[in-house]
XYZ file of C-alpha atoms in Angstrom:
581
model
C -60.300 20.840 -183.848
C -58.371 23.118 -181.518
C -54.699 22.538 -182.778
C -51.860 21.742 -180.141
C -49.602 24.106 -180.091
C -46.187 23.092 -182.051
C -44.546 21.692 -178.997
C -46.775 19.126 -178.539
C -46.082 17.152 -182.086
C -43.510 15.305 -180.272
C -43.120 12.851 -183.323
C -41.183 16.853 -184.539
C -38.963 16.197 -182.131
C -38.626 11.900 -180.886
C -38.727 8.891 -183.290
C -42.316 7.503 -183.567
C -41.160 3.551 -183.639
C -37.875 3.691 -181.643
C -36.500 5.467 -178.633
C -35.352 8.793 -178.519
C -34.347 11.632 -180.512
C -34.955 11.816 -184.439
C -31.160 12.709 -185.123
C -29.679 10.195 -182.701
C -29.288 6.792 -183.208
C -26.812 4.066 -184.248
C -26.196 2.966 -187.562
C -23.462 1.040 -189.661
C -22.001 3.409 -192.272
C -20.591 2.715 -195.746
C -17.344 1.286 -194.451
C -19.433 -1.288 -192.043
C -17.952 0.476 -189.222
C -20.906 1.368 -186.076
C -21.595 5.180 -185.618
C -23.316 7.416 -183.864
C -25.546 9.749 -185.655
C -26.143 13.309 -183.943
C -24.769 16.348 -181.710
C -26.577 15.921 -178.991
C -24.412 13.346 -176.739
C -20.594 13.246 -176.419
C -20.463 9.761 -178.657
C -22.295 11.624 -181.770
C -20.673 11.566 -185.047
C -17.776 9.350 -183.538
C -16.310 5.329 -184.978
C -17.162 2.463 -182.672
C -14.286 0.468 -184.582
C -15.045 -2.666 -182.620
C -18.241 -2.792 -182.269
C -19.257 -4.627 -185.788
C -16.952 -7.655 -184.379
C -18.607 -7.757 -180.933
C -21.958 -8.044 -182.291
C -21.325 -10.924 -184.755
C -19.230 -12.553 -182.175
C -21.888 -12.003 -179.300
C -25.273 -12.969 -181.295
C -24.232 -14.127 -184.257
C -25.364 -11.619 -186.308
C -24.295 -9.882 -189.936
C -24.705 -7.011 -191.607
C -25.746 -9.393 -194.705
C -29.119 -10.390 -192.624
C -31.091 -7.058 -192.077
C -34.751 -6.652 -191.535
C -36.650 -3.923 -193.018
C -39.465 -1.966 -190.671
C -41.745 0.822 -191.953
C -40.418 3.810 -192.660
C -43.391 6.461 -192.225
C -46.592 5.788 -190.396
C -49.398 5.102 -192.834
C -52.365 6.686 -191.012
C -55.055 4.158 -193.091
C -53.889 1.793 -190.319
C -54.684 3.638 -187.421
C -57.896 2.128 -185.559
C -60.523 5.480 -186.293
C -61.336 7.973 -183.465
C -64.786 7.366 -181.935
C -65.020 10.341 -180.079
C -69.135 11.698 -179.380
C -69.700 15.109 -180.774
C -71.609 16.115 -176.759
C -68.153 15.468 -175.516
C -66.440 17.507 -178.143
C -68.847 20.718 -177.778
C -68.256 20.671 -173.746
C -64.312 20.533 -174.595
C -64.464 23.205 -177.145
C -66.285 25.564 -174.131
C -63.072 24.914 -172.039
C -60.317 26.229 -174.657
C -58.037 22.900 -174.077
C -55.877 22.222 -176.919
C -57.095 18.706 -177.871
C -56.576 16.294 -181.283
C -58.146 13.971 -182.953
C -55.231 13.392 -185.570
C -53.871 9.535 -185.902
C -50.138 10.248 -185.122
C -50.717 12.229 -181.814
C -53.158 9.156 -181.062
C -50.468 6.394 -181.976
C -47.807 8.105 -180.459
C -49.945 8.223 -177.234
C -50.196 4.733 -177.452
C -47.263 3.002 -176.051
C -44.241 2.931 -174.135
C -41.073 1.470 -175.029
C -41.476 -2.281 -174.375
C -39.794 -4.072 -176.892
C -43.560 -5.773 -178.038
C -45.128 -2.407 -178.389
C -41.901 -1.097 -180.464
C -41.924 -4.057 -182.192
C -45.525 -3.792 -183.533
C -44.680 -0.394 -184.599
C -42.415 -1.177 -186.960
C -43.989 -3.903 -188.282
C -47.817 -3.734 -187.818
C -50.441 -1.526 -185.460
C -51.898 -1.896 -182.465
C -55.496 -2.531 -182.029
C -56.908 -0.093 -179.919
C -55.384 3.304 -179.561
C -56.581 6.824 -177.619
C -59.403 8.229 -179.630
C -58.688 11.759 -178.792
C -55.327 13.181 -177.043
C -55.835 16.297 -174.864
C -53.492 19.008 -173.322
C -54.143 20.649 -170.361
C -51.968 23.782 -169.134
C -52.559 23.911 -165.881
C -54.549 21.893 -163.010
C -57.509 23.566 -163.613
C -57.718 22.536 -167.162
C -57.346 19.090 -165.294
C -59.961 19.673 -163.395
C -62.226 20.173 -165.898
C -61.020 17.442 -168.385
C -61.952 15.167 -165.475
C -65.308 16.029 -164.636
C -66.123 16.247 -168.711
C -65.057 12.578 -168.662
C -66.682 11.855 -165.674
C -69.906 13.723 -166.901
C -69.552 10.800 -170.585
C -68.359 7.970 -168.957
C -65.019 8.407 -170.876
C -61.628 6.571 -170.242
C -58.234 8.559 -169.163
C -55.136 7.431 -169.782
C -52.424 9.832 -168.337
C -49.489 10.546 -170.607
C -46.196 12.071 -169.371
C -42.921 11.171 -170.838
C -43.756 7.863 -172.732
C -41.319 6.204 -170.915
C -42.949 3.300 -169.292
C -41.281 -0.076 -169.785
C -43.986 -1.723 -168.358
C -47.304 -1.879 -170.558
C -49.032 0.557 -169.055
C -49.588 3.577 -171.593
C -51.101 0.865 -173.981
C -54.651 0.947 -174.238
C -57.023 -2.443 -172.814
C -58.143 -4.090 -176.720
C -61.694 -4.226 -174.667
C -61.576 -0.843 -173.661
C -65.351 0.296 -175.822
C -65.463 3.953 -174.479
C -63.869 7.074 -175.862
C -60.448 6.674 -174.675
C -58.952 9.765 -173.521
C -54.860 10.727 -173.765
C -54.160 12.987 -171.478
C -50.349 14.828 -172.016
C -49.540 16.666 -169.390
C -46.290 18.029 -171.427
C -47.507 21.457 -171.318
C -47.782 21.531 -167.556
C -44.390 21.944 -167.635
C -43.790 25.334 -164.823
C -42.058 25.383 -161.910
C -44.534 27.482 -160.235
C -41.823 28.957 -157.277
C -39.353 28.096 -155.302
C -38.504 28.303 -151.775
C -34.867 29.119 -150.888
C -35.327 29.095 -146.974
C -36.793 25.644 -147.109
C -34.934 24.607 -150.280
C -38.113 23.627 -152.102
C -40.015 24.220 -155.514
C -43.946 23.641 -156.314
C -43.386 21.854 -159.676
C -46.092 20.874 -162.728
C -46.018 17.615 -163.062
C -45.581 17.514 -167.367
C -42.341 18.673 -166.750
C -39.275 16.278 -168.163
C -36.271 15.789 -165.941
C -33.989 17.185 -167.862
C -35.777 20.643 -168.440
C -36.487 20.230 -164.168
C -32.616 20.210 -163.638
C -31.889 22.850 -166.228
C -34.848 25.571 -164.794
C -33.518 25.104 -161.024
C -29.679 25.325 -161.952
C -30.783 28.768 -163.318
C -31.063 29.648 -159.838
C -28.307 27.673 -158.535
C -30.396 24.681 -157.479
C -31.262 21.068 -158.431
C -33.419 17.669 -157.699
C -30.151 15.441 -158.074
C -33.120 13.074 -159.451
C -31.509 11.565 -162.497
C -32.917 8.029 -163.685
C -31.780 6.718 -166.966
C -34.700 8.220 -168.877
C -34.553 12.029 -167.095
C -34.204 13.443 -170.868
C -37.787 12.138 -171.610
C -39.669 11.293 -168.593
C -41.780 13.688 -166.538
C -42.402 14.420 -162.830
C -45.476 13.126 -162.778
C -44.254 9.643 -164.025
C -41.532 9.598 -161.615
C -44.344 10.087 -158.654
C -47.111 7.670 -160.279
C -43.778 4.714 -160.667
C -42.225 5.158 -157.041
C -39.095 6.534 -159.728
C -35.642 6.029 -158.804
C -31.919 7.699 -159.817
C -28.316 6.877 -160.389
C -27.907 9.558 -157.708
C -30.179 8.677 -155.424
C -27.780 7.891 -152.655
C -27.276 11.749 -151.712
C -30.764 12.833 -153.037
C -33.127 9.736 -152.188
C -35.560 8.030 -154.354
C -38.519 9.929 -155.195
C -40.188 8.934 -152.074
C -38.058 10.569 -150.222
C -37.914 13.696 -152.097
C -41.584 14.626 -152.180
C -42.802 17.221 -149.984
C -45.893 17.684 -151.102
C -48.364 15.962 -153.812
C -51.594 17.839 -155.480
C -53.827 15.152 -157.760
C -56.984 15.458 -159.486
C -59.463 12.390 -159.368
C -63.071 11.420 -160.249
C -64.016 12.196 -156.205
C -62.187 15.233 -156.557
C -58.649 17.054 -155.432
C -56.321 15.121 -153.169
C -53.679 16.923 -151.242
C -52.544 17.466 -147.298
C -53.250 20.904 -145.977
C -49.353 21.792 -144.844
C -46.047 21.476 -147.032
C -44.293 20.186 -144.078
C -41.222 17.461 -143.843
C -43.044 14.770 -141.757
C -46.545 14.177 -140.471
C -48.402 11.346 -138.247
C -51.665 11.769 -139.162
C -52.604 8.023 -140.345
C -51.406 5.965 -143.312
C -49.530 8.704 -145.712
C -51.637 9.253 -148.742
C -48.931 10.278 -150.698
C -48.194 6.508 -150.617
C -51.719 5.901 -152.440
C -50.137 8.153 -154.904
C -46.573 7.561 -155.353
C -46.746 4.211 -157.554
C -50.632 4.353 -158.460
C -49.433 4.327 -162.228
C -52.664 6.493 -163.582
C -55.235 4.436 -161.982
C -56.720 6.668 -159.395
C -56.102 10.411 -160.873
C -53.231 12.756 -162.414
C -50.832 14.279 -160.338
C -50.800 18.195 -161.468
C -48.422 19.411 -158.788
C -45.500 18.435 -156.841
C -43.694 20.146 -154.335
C -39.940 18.599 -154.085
C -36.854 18.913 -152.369
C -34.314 21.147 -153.947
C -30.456 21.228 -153.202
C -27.553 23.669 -154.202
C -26.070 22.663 -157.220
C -22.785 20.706 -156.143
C -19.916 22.964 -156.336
C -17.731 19.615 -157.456
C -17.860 16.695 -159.382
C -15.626 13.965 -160.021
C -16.217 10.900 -161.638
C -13.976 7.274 -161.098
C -13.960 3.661 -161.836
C -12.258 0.680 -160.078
C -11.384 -2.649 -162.155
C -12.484 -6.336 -159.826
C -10.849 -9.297 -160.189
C -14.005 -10.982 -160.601
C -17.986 -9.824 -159.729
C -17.794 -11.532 -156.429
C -15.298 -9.079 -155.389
C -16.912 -6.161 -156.749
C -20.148 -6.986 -154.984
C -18.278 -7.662 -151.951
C -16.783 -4.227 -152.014
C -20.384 -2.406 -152.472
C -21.497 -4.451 -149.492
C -18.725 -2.926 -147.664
C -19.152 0.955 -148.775
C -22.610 0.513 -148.183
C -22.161 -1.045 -144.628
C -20.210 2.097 -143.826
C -22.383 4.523 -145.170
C -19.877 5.680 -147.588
C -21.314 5.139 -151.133
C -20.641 8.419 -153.278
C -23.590 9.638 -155.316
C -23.695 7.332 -157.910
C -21.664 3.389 -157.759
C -22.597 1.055 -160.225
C -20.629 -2.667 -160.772
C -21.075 -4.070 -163.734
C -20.485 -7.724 -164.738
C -17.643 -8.931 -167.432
C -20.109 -9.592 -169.945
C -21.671 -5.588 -169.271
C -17.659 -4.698 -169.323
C -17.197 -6.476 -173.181
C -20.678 -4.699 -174.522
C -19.018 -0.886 -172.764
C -15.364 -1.846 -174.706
C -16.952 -2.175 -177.587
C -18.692 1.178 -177.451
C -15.360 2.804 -177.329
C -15.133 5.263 -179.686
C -12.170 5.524 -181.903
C -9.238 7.421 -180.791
C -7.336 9.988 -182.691
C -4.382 10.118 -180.711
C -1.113 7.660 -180.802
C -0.299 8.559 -177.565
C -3.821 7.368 -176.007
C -4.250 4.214 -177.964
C -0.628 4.149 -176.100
C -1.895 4.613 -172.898
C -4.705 2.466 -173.294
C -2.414 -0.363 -174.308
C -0.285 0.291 -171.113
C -3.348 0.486 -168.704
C -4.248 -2.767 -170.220
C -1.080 -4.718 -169.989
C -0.459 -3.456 -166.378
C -3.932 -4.692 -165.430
C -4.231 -8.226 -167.275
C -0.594 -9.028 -167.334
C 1.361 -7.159 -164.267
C -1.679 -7.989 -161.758
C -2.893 -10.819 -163.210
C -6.538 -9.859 -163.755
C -8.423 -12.191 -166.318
C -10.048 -9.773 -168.923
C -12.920 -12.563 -169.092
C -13.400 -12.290 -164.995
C -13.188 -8.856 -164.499
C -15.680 -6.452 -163.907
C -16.351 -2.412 -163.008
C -17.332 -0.668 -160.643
C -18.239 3.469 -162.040
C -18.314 6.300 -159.804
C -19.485 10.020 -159.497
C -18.497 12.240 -156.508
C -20.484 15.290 -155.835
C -20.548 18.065 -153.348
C -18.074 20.459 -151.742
C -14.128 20.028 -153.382
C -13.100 19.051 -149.817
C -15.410 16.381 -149.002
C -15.340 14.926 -151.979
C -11.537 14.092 -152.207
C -11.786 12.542 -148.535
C -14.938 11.071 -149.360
C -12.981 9.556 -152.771
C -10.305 8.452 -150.634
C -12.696 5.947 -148.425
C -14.213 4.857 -151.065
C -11.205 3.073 -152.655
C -9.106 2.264 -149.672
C -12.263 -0.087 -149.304
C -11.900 -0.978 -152.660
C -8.269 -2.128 -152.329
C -9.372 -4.321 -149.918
C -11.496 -6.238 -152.149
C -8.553 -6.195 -154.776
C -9.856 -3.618 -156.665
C -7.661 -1.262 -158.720
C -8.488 2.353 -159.792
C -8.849 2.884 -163.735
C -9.479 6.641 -163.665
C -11.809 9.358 -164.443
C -12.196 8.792 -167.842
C -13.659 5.755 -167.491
C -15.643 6.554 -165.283
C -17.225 9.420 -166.782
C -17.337 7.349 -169.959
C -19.810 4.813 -167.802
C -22.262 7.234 -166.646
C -22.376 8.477 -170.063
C -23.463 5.474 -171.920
C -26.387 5.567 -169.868
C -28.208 7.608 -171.913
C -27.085 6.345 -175.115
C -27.646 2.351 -174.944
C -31.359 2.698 -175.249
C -30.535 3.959 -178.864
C -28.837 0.324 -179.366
C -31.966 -1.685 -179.137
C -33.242 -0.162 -182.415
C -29.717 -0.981 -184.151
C -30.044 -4.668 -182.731
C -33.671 -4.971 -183.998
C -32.447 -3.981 -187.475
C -30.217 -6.708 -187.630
C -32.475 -9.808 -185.833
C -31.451 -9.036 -182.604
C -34.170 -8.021 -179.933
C -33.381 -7.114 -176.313
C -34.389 -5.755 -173.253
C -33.870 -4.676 -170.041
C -35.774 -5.942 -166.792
C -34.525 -4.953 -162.901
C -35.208 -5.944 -159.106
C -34.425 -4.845 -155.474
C -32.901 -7.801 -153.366
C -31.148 -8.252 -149.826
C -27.512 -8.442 -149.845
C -26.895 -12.243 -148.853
C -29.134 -13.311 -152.042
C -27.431 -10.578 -154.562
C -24.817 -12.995 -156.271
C -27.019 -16.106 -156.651
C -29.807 -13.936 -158.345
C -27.529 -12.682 -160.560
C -26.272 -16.166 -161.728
C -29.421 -18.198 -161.352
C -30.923 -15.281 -163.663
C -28.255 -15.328 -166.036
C -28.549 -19.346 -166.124
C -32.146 -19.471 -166.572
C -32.584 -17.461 -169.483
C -29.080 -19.095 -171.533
C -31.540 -21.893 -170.651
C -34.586 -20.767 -171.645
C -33.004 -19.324 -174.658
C -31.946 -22.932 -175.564
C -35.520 -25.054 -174.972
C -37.579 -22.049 -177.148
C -35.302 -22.895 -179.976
C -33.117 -20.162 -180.067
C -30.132 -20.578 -182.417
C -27.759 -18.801 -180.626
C -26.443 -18.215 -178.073
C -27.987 -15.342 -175.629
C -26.463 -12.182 -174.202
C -27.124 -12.438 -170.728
C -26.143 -9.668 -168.401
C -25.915 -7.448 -165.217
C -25.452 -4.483 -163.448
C -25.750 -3.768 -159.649
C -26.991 -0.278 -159.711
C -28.252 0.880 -156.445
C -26.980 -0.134 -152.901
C -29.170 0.120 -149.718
C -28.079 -0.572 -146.196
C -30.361 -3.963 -146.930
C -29.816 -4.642 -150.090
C -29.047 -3.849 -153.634
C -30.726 -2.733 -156.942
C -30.040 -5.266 -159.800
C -30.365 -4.415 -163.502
C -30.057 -6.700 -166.201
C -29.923 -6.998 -169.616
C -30.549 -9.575 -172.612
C -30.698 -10.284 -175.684
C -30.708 -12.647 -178.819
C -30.450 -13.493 -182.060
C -34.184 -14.525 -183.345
C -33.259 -15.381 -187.114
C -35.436 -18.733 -187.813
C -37.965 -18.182 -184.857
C -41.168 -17.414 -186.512
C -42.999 -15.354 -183.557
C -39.761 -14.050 -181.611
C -42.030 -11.490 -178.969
C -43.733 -14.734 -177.991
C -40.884 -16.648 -177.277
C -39.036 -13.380 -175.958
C -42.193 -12.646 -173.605
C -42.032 -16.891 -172.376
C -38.059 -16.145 -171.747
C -38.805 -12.457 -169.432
C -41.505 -14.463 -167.748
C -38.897 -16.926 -166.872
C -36.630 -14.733 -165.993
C -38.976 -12.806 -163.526
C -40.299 -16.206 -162.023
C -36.155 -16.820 -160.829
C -35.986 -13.531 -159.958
C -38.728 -13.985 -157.224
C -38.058 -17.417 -156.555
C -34.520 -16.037 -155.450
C -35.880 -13.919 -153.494
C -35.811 -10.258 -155.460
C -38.872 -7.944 -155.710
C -41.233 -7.544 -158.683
C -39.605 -4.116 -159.359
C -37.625 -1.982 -157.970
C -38.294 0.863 -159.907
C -39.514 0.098 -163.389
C -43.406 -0.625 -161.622
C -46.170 -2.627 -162.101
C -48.417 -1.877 -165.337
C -49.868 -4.372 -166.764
C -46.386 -6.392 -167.856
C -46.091 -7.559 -164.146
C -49.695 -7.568 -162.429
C -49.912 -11.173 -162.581
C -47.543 -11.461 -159.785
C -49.010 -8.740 -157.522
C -50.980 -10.772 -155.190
C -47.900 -12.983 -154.711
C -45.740 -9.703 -154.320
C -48.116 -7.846 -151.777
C -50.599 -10.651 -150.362
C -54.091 -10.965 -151.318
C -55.018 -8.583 -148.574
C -52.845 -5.828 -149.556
C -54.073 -6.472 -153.203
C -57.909 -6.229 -151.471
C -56.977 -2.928 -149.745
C -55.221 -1.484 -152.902
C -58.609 -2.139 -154.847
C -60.589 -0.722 -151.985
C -58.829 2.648 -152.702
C -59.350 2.848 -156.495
C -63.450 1.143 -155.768
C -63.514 4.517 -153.466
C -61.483 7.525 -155.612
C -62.593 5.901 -158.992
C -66.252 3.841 -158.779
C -67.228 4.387 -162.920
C -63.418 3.578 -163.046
C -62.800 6.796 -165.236
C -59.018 6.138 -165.054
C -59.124 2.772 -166.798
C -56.056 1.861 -167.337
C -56.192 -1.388 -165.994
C -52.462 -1.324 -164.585
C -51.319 -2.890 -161.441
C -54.891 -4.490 -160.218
C-alpha cells in the first residue's frame, strides 16, 4: 500500500460521524448551560445562557432524554475492500498515493445528509469505496482514468464531502471495484493573471484555503457559500455552487473562465481563456452541475477581484416578513442589493437570540435592554412578528457608505429600522457555526435539516407559508409528538426572483424509524415547494436525493438530451455514480 501522505487522514483533522472540525462543536456543560467547544470561530469557548430554554420550549426536548451514538469507528463493520490485485500492480507503476484502509473508505462514503450521518452513528452503510486514491495533479487523473477504464472500475469523485444531496454515497448494487477519488491534494493555484484578473486553479482546493492563497497577493473569488471552509472548487463547478456574496461576484457560473476535465473519451476543455464565446451550446454548461457523472474537473480558471479595501456589515429589524420581503423586492428592483442581504423569518430570529452568547459587560446587557424596549415598546414592533434582514457592504470606503445609505432609505420605506453592525456581523457569522447544531440536536432526539429553492418574486411569500404549513402538517399525520420547528430564510435576490432556504426540525422521541418518517416529511416538503412554483434546487443540486423529480424539473426531452451526453463521454459508465439521471 502506498500510504497517503498525512494530510489526507482527514478523520486527523474533521469528525468522522458529524460535521466539521474535531474541536468544534456544541455541547451542554456541567452547569446545563449550551457551549461552544473550540478556538477556531468567534462563538468558541463562550455561554449560550438561553439556549437550554429555547430548545425545550421549541421541541420539547431535555437534557434527561439523551441518545448515545458510537464513539469510535469499529472497522469489523466496514463492508471489505474487493479491489483486483491487476488493478493494484498498474496503480503501483503510476506512484499515486492510494488506500485500502476502512476509515479513508468510510469517510469517502457520504456527505452530510442527515440519513447518511445518522447511520454513522448508529450503524454502517452497505456498500462503501473499495479503494480511495489521490491524485496530485491532472495527469495523475489522467491516468487513474484510463486504469479504470482499462478494469471496468467505478469512480466516484471526492472533493470536500460536502454534498447534502446523496450523491458521494455509493449505489448498494454497485458490484465493481468502486473507486474514491480525493482530489484534496490538487490543491495549487497554478498562476495568476493580474492584467486579466484571473487564476488557473486545481480543483481539490477548499474555499477557504482559495481565499486565503489569492489575498496573499491582494486578490480574491468573493465565492463564499456556507460550506467554503470544507468544500472544494471542483464541487462548486460539478453543483452549479452558489455564495452569500454572490451579488457582486456572481454564482459560479458566472465566475468561470475556463474549465479543464478528464473523462473516459478523454480531456474536455475550449482552446482560448476568453470572457465570452458563440461557438454552439457552452460545454462548460455540460460541466457546471454534472455532479461526477461524466468526468473530474482538474482545473479551473476563475475570475479574481482585488480584495475589498472596506467592509461593513448591518442589519435592519421588519415589522413582520411581508415587509422584509417587500423591501428585498425593492433593493433588488433597483439594482442596489449590497454583497450579501439575507431576511430571515421570526421563528429564524428566536433560534439566532438564543445563540447569543453571554455578555460580560453591565453596560451591554444595558444596551441590549434599551435597543429592545425602543424597538418592541416605543415602535410597537411585535417580537413574535418581526424578522431580519443582515447585511455586508464591500468595496471602496466611499461607495460603500452611499451604497449603505440606499439601501436603508429603502428600508425605511418598508418600516424597517436599523439594529447595527453588531448584529449584523453576528448573522453572517452563525453561518458557519449552525451546521455544528445538528449534531447537538441529534444527541438529544432532535433531527433536522436544511433543504432550499429558487422562486419568482410574486410566488416568494406563499412558498414560504404553504412550506412551513405543510410540514407542521406532515409532522402531525406521521405521528410526531411535537410540535415542529419550521423555518426560513430568503438568502439570495435576483432581478426575477429570490433564493429561499429553510430549515426544520423535530422532536422524534416515540417514533420508531424517525429517517423514514423524516425522509416522507422532506418529500412533502419538496412536492409544495414545486407545486408553488420553486425549482428543485437552487444550489444544493440534484444527486440522487432529488432525481425523481428531474424529468418534471427539465422535461423528458431535456432529461433524453442530458443522458445522450453521459451515453457519449461515459458508454462503460466508468463514472457511476448514478446522480441526477
Amino acid at each position: 500500500m502506498l500510504l497517503p501522505p498525512l494530510k489526507c487522514k482527514r478523520q486527523e483533522l474533521l469528525k468522522w460521524n458529524g460535521w466539521g472540525y474535531n474541536d468544534s462543536k456544541f455541547i451542554f456543560n456541567k452547569k446545563g448551560q449550551a457551549e461552544f467547544t473550540g478556538k477556531r470561530y468567534r462563538l468558541g469557548g463562550m455561554v449560550l445562557p438561553t439556549f437550554k430554554e429555547w430548545m425545550e420550549k421549541t421541541f420539547g426536548a431535555s437534557l434527561d432524554h439523551k441518545t448515545t451514538s458510537r464513539a469510535t469507528l469499529n472497522v469489523n463493520d466496514v463492508p471489505p475492500s474487493i479491489v483486483k490485485e491487476e488493478f493494484l500492480q498498474d496503480l503501483r507503476a503510476t506512484k499515486i498515493s492510494y488506500s485500502q484502509d476502512a476509515e479513508d473508505r468510510v469517510f469517502r462514503a457520504h456527505g452530510h445528509c442527515l440519513h447518511e450521518i445518522f447511520i454513522l452513528r448508529e450503524g454502517m452503510f452497505k456498500r462503501v469505496p473499495d479503494i480511495v486514491v489521490w491524485p496530485v495533479c491532472h495527469e495523475d487523473v489522467v491516468k487513474i482514468v484510463e486504469l479504470a477504464c482499462k478494469h471496468n472500475l467505478c469512480i466516484i469523485p471526492f472533493g470536500g464531502g460536502t454534498s447534502v444531496s446523496s450523491a458521494l454515497e455509493c449505489p448498494e448494487e454497485e458490484k465493481r471495484t468502486i473507486v474514491s477519488l480525493d482530489t484534496s491534494q490538487m490543491n495549487r493555484i497554478l498562476w495568476i493573471d493580474e492584467k486579466n484578473l484571473t487564476a488557473c486553479v486545481e480543483a481539490g482546493i477548499v474555499g477557504q484555503d482559495l481565499e486565503n492563497q489569492l489575498a496573499e497577493s491582494g486578490f480574491c473569488t468573493g465565492h463564499e457559500p456556507d460550506s467554503m471552509e470544507f468544500s472544494s472548487l471542483g464541487g462548486w463547478v460539478a453543483t452549479r455552487a452558489s455564495g452569500m456574496k454572490k451579488t457582486i461576484y456572481g454564482n459560479i457560473e458566472d465566475m468561470v473562465i475556463h474549465i479543464k476535465m478528464v473523462t473516459p473519451r478523454g480531456i474536455v476543455e475550449k482552446n482560448c481563456q476568453v470572457p465570452r464565446m458563440s461557438t454552439g451550446p457552452d460545454i462548460h454548461h455540460f460541466i457546471m452541475g454534472s455532479e461526477g457523472t461524466l468526468g473530474v474537473v482538474t482545473e479551473v480558471t476563475i475570475k479574481i477581484r482585488p480584495v475589498p479595501e472596506y467592509q461593513k456589515y448591518g442589519s435592519v429589524v421588519f415589522p413582520n416578513f411581508e415587509q422584509g420581503v417587500a423591501c428585498l423586492r425593492e433593493v433588488a428592483k433597483q439594482r442596489c442589493a449590497p454583497a450579501s442581504i439575507r431576511l430571515v423569518d421570526n421563528a429564524q430570529f428566536q433560534f439566532g437570540h438564543a445563540l447569543k452568547p453571554q455578555v460580560a459587560s453591565i453596560f451591554t446587557s444595558f444596551l441590549d435592554g434599551l435597543k429592545k424596549f425602543y424597538i418592541t415598546k416605543f415602535k410597537g414592533f411585535d417580537p413574535n412578528i418581526l424578522c431580519v434582514a443582515t447585511l455586508l457592504f464591500e468595496g471602496d470606503r466611499e461607495k460603500v457608505l452611499q451604497h449603505e445609505k440606499q439601501v436603508y432609505d429603502i428600508a425605511t420605506k418598508f418600516g424597517g429600522l436599523a439594529a447595527g453592525e453588531d448584529n449584523g456581523q453576528r448573522g453572517y457569522m452563525l453561518t458557519f457555526v449552525i451546521a455544528y447544531l445538528r449534531d447537538l440536536g441529534l444527541d438529544y432526539y432532535v433531527i433536522g435539516e436544511s433543504f432550499e429553492t429558487s422562486v419568482p418574486w410574486d410566488r416568494v411569500l406563499d412558498l414560504c407559508r404553504n412550506v412551513k404549513e405543510r410540514i407542521v402538517r406532515e409532522c402531525k399525520e406521521k405521528g410526531v409528538q411535537f410540535a415542529p420547528l419550521s423555518t426560513c430564510r430568503v438568502t439570495q435576490t435576483y432581478d426575477a426572483g429570490a433564493c429561499v432556504y429553510f430549515y426544520f426540525a423535530f422532536n422524534y422521541r416515540g417514533i420508531s424509524d424517525p429517517i423514514h418518517v423524516y425522509e416522507q416529511i422532506e418529500r412533502a416538503a419538496r412536492e409544495e415547494i414545486l407545486a408553488n412554483g420553486g425549482s428543485l434546487s437552487h444550489h444544493h443540486g440534484v444527486g440522487k436525493l432529488r432525481k425523481r423529480w428531474m424529468k418534471e424539473s427539465i422535461s423528458d426531452v431535456g432529461l433524453g438530451m442530458l443522458r445522450s451526453v453521459k451515453e457519449y463521454v461515459d458508454p462503460n459508465n466508468i463514472f457511476g455514480n448514478k446522480n441526477l439521471l
